[in-house]
Coordinates of C-alpha atoms in Angstrom, one line a residue:
M1 CA 0.0 0.2 -0.1
A2 CA 2.8 2.0 1.0
A3 CA 4.5 1.7 -2.5
I4 CA 1.7 2.3 -4.3
K5 CA 1.2 5.7 -2.4
L6 CA 4.6 6.3 -3.3
L7 CA 3.8 5.8 -7.3
I8 CA 1.2 7.5 -7.2
L9 CA 2.9 10.5 -5.3
Q10 CA 5.9 10.3 -8.0
H11 CA 3.4 10.5 -10.6
K12 CA 2.2 13.7 -9.3
I13 CA 5.4 15.1 -9.3
R14 CA 6.4 14.6 -12.8
F15 CA 2.8 16.0 -13.8
M16 CA 3.5 19.0 -11.8
Q17 CA 7.1 19.3 -13.4
D18 CA 5.3 18.5 -16.7
I19 CA 3.1 21.7 -16.3
N20 CA 5.7 24.2 -15.1
K21 CA 7.4 22.7 -18.1
Y22 CA 4.7 23.1 -20.8
I23 CA 3.8 27.1 -19.3
S24 CA 7.6 28.3 -19.5
G25 CA 7.8 26.5 -23.0
L26 CA 4.4 28.2 -23.7
L27 CA 5.3 31.6 -22.9
F28 CA 8.4 32.0 -25.6
I29 CA 5.5 31.5 -28.4
H30 CA 2.4 33.3 -26.9
D31 CA 2.0 36.4 -24.7
C32 CA -0.6 34.8 -22.5
V33 CA -0.9 31.6 -20.9
I34 CA -3.7 31.0 -18.6
L35 CA -3.7 28.0 -15.9
P36 CA -7.7 27.3 -15.8
G37 CA -8.8 27.7 -12.0
F38 CA -5.5 29.3 -11.0
G39 CA -4.7 32.4 -12.7
G40 CA -3.1 33.8 -16.3
F41 CA 0.5 34.7 -16.9
V42 CA 1.2 37.6 -19.2
T43 CA 4.9 38.7 -20.7
N44 CA 6.0 42.3 -20.6
Y45 CA 8.2 43.3 -22.9
H46 CA 11.0 45.8 -21.8
A47 CA 13.7 47.6 -24.2
A48 CA 17.2 47.7 -23.5
E49 CA 18.8 49.8 -20.3
H50 CA 21.7 51.2 -19.6
N51 CA 22.7 51.8 -16.5
E52 CA 24.9 55.4 -16.0
N53 CA 25.9 54.6 -12.8
S54 CA 27.3 51.0 -13.2
H55 CA 28.3 51.6 -16.8
T56 CA 26.0 48.4 -17.5
F57 CA 23.7 47.5 -20.5
Q58 CA 20.8 45.1 -20.2
P59 CA 19.4 43.2 -23.6
P60 CA 15.4 43.8 -24.2
K61 CA 13.8 41.3 -22.5
K62 CA 10.2 39.8 -22.1
D63 CA 9.4 39.0 -18.2
V64 CA 6.3 37.3 -16.6
L65 CA 3.3 39.0 -14.9
F66 CA 0.4 37.3 -13.0
N67 CA -3.5 37.8 -13.6
K68 CA -5.9 36.4 -11.1
N69 CA -8.3 37.5 -12.9
L70 CA -7.8 35.0 -16.0
T71 CA -9.0 32.1 -14.3
Y72 CA -11.1 30.8 -17.4
N73 CA -9.8 27.8 -20.0
D74 CA -9.0 29.3 -23.1
G75 CA -7.8 25.5 -24.2
L76 CA -4.3 26.4 -25.1
L77 CA -2.7 24.9 -22.1
L78 CA -4.9 21.7 -22.1
N79 CA -4.6 21.0 -25.9
Y80 CA -0.8 21.1 -25.6
L81 CA -0.9 18.8 -22.5
A82 CA -3.0 16.1 -24.0
K83 CA -1.1 16.1 -27.2
N84 CA 2.3 16.1 -25.2
Q85 CA 1.0 13.6 -22.8
G86 CA -0.5 11.3 -25.0
V87 CA -4.0 11.6 -23.0
T88 CA -7.6 12.5 -23.8
Y89 CA -8.8 16.2 -23.9
Q90 CA -11.0 15.1 -20.9
E91 CA -8.1 13.6 -19.2
A92 CA -5.5 16.3 -19.2
K93 CA -8.8 18.7 -17.9
R94 CA -8.8 16.3 -14.7
R95 CA -5.4 16.1 -14.2
I96 CA -5.0 19.7 -14.2
Q97 CA -7.6 20.3 -12.0
D98 CA -6.4 18.4 -9.5
E99 CA -3.2 19.9 -9.5
V100 CA -4.4 23.4 -8.9
Q101 CA -6.7 22.4 -6.3
Q102 CA -3.5 20.7 -4.8
A103 CA -1.7 24.5 -5.1
W104 CA -4.6 26.3 -3.8
L105 CA -4.1 23.5 -0.2
L106 CA -0.7 24.4 0.2
L107 CA -1.0 28.4 -0.3
D108 CA -3.6 27.9 2.1
K109 CA -1.4 26.1 4.8
G110 CA 0.9 28.8 4.1
E111 CA 3.2 27.2 1.7
A112 CA 4.9 28.5 -1.2
V113 CA 4.0 27.0 -5.0
S114 CA 6.9 27.6 -7.4
F115 CA 7.0 27.0 -10.7
D116 CA 10.2 26.5 -12.1
G117 CA 11.5 29.4 -14.7
V118 CA 8.3 31.2 -14.3
G119 CA 8.3 32.2 -10.4
T120 CA 6.7 31.1 -6.9
F121 CA 3.7 32.0 -5.3
R122 CA 2.7 32.7 -1.8
Q123 CA -0.4 34.1 0.3
D124 CA 0.2 37.0 3.0
E125 CA -2.1 37.4 6.3
N126 CA -5.3 38.5 4.3
N127 CA -5.2 35.7 2.2
N128 CA -3.8 37.8 -1.0
L129 CA -2.1 35.9 -3.6
L130 CA 1.5 37.1 -4.1
F131 CA 3.6 36.4 -7.3
D132 CA 7.6 37.1 -7.0
P133 CA 8.5 36.3 -10.8
A134 CA 11.8 34.2 -11.7
D135 CA 14.8 36.2 -13.4
T136 CA 16.3 32.8 -15.2
E137 CA 14.3 33.2 -18.0
N138 CA 14.4 36.3 -20.8
F139 CA 11.0 34.9 -22.6
L140 CA 11.8 37.3 -25.7
T141 CA 12.7 35.1 -28.3
D142 CA 14.6 37.9 -30.5
A143 CA 17.3 38.6 -27.4
Y144 CA 18.1 34.6 -27.7
G145 CA 22.2 34.6 -26.7
M146 CA 21.8 38.3 -25.5
A147 CA 23.9 38.8 -22.0
S148 CA 24.2 41.7 -20.1
F149 CA 27.5 43.8 -20.2
R150 CA 29.2 46.3 -18.9
F151 CA 31.6 49.3 -20.7
P152 CA 33.0 52.0 -18.9
P153 CA 33.1 55.4 -20.2
L154 CA 36.3 56.3 -22.7
Q155 CA 38.9 58.6 -21.0
Y156 CA 40.1 61.7 -23.7
H157 CA 43.7 63.2 -22.8
K158 CA 44.5 66.3 -24.5
N159 CA 47.8 67.1 -25.8
A160 CA 49.2 70.5 -25.8
R161 CA 50.7 71.2 -29.2
E162 CA 52.8 74.2 -30.2
V163 CA 50.5 76.3 -33.0
V164 CA 52.5 76.7 -36.3
P165 CA 51.4 79.5 -38.3
I166 CA 50.8 77.9 -42.0
Y167 CA 51.7 80.5 -44.5
N168 CA 49.2 81.6 -47.1
A169 CA 50.4 82.9 -50.5
N170 CA 47.0 83.8 -51.4
Q171 CA 46.6 85.5 -48.4
N172 CA 49.8 87.5 -48.3
M173 CA 48.9 88.6 -51.7
N174 CA 45.5 89.7 -51.0
Q175 CA 46.8 91.4 -48.2
G176 CA 49.2 93.1 -50.9
I177 CA 46.7 94.3 -53.3
K178 CA 44.4 95.4 -50.5
R179 CA 47.6 97.9 -49.6
T180 CA 48.1 99.0 -52.8
L181 CA 44.6 100.2 -53.5
K182 CA 44.4 102.3 -50.1
I183 CA 47.8 103.5 -51.2
A184 CA 46.4 104.2 -54.7
A185 CA 43.2 106.0 -53.1
V186 CA 44.8 108.7 -51.5
V187 CA 48.0 109.6 -54.4
L188 CA 45.5 109.7 -57.4
P189 CA 43.0 112.4 -56.0
I190 CA 46.4 114.1 -55.6
I191 CA 48.1 113.7 -58.8
G192 CA 44.5 114.7 -60.4
L193 CA 44.7 117.9 -58.5
L194 CA 48.6 118.5 -59.2
T195 CA 48.0 118.3 -63.5
L196 CA 44.3 119.8 -63.3
I197 CA 45.6 123.3 -61.8
P198 CA 48.3 124.0 -65.1
Y199 CA 45.4 123.3 -67.2
T200 CA 43.1 125.8 -65.5
K201 CA 45.4 128.2 -65.8
S202 CA 46.2 128.1 -69.6
I203 CA 42.4 128.3 -70.3
R204 CA 42.1 131.3 -68.6
Q205 CA 45.1 133.0 -70.2
Q206 CA 43.6 131.9 -73.7
Q207 CA 40.1 133.5 -72.4
T208 CA 41.6 137.1 -71.7
A209 CA 43.7 136.9 -74.6
G210 CA 40.5 136.6 -76.5
Y211 CA 39.1 139.6 -74.3
A212 CA 41.5 141.9 -75.5
F213 CA 42.7 141.4 -78.9
G214 CA 40.5 139.5 -80.8
D215 CA 37.5 141.3 -82.4
S216 CA 36.1 138.1 -83.9
S217 CA 32.5 137.4 -82.7
S218 CA 31.9 133.9 -82.2
E219 CA 28.7 132.0 -82.8
P220 CA 26.7 130.4 -80.3
I221 CA 26.9 126.6 -80.4
E222 CA 23.7 125.1 -80.0
A223 CA 23.3 122.4 -77.5
T224 CA 22.3 119.4 -79.7
H225 CA 20.9 116.3 -77.8
S226 CA 20.8 112.9 -79.9
A227 CA 18.4 110.7 -78.8
M228 CA 19.6 107.1 -79.0
P229 CA 17.2 104.8 -81.0
V230 CA 15.7 102.1 -79.5
N231 CA 15.2 99.5 -81.6
D232 CA 13.1 96.1 -81.4
D233 CA 16.5 93.9 -80.2
M234 CA 16.2 96.2 -77.2
E235 CA 12.9 96.1 -76.5
Q236 CA 13.3 92.5 -76.2
V237 CA 16.0 92.5 -74.6
L238 CA 14.0 94.9 -71.7
D239 CA 11.2 92.8 -72.0
I240 CA 12.8 89.4 -71.2
A241 CA 15.1 91.2 -68.4
T242 CA 11.7 92.2 -67.2
D243 CA 9.8 88.8 -67.2
K244 CA 13.1 87.6 -65.4
R245 CA 13.0 89.7 -62.5
Q246 CA 9.1 89.3 -62.2
A247 CA 10.0 85.7 -61.9
L248 CA 12.4 85.6 -59.7
F249 CA 10.0 87.0 -57.4
Y250 CA 7.1 84.1 -58.4
S251 CA 6.1 81.8 -56.1
E252 CA 3.7 79.2 -56.5
E253 CA 1.5 78.6 -53.1
P254 CA 2.3 75.4 -51.4
K255 CA 0.6 72.5 -52.0
P256 CA -1.1 70.9 -49.0
L257 CA 0.9 67.2 -48.0
I258 CA -1.1 64.2 -48.4
K259 CA -0.7 61.8 -45.5
K260 CA -1.2 58.6 -46.2
P261 CA -3.1 56.4 -43.6
E262 CA -1.1 54.5 -41.1
T263 CA -2.1 50.6 -41.5
I264 CA -2.3 49.0 -38.1
E265 CA -1.4 45.5 -38.5
K266 CA -3.7 43.0 -36.5
V267 CA -2.0 40.7 -34.7
Y268 CA -4.1 39.2 -32.0
Y269 CA -7.0 36.5 -33.2
I270 CA -9.9 35.1 -31.4
I271 CA -9.6 31.0 -32.8
G272 CA -13.1 29.8 -33.3
A273 CA -11.7 26.4 -35.0
S274 CA -8.8 24.7 -36.8
Y275 CA -8.0 22.5 -39.6
K276 CA -5.8 20.8 -41.7
E277 CA -7.4 21.4 -44.8
E278 CA -7.6 24.9 -46.1
A279 CA -11.3 24.1 -48.1
N280 CA -12.9 23.3 -44.1
A281 CA -11.5 26.2 -42.9
K282 CA -12.7 28.5 -45.5
Y283 CA -16.4 26.8 -45.1
H284 CA -16.3 27.2 -41.7
A285 CA -15.2 30.9 -42.2
T286 CA -17.9 31.4 -44.3
Q287 CA -20.6 30.1 -41.8
F288 CA -19.5 32.2 -38.7
K289 CA -19.7 35.2 -41.0
K290 CA -23.2 34.6 -41.8
I291 CA -24.0 34.9 -37.7
G292 CA -22.0 38.0 -37.2
F293 CA -18.6 37.3 -37.0
D294 CA -15.9 38.7 -39.0
A295 CA -14.3 35.9 -39.6
E296 CA -11.1 34.9 -41.9
V297 CA -8.9 31.9 -42.3
I298 CA -5.2 32.7 -40.9
F299 CA -2.2 29.8 -41.2
A300 CA -0.6 29.1 -37.8
D301 CA 1.3 25.9 -36.2
D302 CA 0.8 24.2 -39.3
L303 CA -2.8 24.1 -39.2
Y304 CA -5.7 26.2 -40.9
R305 CA -7.2 28.4 -37.9
V306 CA -11.0 30.2 -38.5
S307 CA -10.4 33.4 -36.8
L308 CA -13.8 34.7 -35.5
N309 CA -12.1 38.7 -34.8
S310 CA -8.6 40.0 -34.8
F311 CA -7.5 43.4 -33.1
D312 CA -4.2 45.2 -32.8
S313 CA -4.4 45.5 -28.8
K314 CA -4.2 42.7 -26.6
V315 CA -6.8 44.2 -23.9
N316 CA -9.3 44.5 -26.8
A317 CA -8.8 41.1 -27.5
L318 CA -9.5 39.6 -24.1
H319 CA -12.5 41.8 -23.5
E320 CA -13.8 40.1 -27.0
L321 CA -12.7 36.7 -25.8
R322 CA -14.8 36.9 -22.3
R323 CA -17.8 38.3 -24.2
I324 CA -17.8 35.4 -27.0
R325 CA -17.1 32.4 -24.5
N326 CA -20.7 33.8 -22.7
T327 CA -22.6 33.3 -26.3
P328 CA -23.9 30.0 -26.4
N329 CA -21.3 27.0 -27.9
N330 CA -18.7 29.2 -27.7
D331 CA -16.6 28.8 -24.7
K332 CA -13.9 26.5 -26.5
V333 CA -12.8 29.6 -28.4
W334 CA -8.9 31.1 -27.4
L335 CA -6.7 33.7 -28.1
Y336 CA -3.6 33.6 -30.6
A337 CA -0.9 36.2 -31.1
R338 CA 1.6 36.1 -33.6
Q339 CA 5.3 36.4 -32.6
N340 CA 6.0 39.8 -33.8
S341 CA 3.3 41.3 -32.0
P342 CA 3.8 44.6 -30.5
E343 CA 3.8 45.0 -26.6

């Protein structure tokens, strides 16, 4: 009799270890794994971090949160367990119910219940369930193989060097030209004045001599103003110049930018049925559409799945999942999330 009890105890221990292993494995693929009657394990994404004090870098990761309100059976864990244990769905359901009941008994006694790689549960004085997540697993598959590392800041040393002036021939030439121009600006007016004084004196002498000794009368010379003819070519040049000048100030009104609508990829699917044949999946998707669902067929995990609805938000998907399960004959629907779903 004692031997039989020992075998039963060993079988329960192995089964509980298998449940731990299945929950941990499913969290690498799905964002939410529910243990019926106990609660749901939800992964939470964290970006890479840098600690400025310790100069350490942490890779991106997914840790686990626990939601005690997610106690319904979504079929994910039970189907996975039945397939790997080689038992029926009902047998897998019965075994999980027994283990969950045993876990609650241990918690009520003040003992801790651990899920390897996931976390540990215990109850406080007010019988509130407390969850301490394990830090041993990173459930983000994209960060596989990454580890934290330390990178100290680089030290920069400035070496004082003597600044040697660079000879620039062009600069010296420009300075020489500027000096020459300045000198010319001062000297040339002086030379012009000195040249103009004798010339003015000579003109005055000639005028004096004419009045004193000459009796010839000089006829006044009429000033003629010749008008420059404006030909057609010049007018054309002026018109072209005017057009160019106006074109410089011409501006079109800015055209408004047309912003393309952003497309949001829906990555959370409420699965109503799964089939190996695509034709069967399409047929049942049509039937679901007739009763008001936005049904479609997606291919995931080597099966054609009939999605009743799809969302880009996990929260909205979980609300819709609860609503559908409350309708007749839909208590077996479950939530599927693609691996590239945003957090």
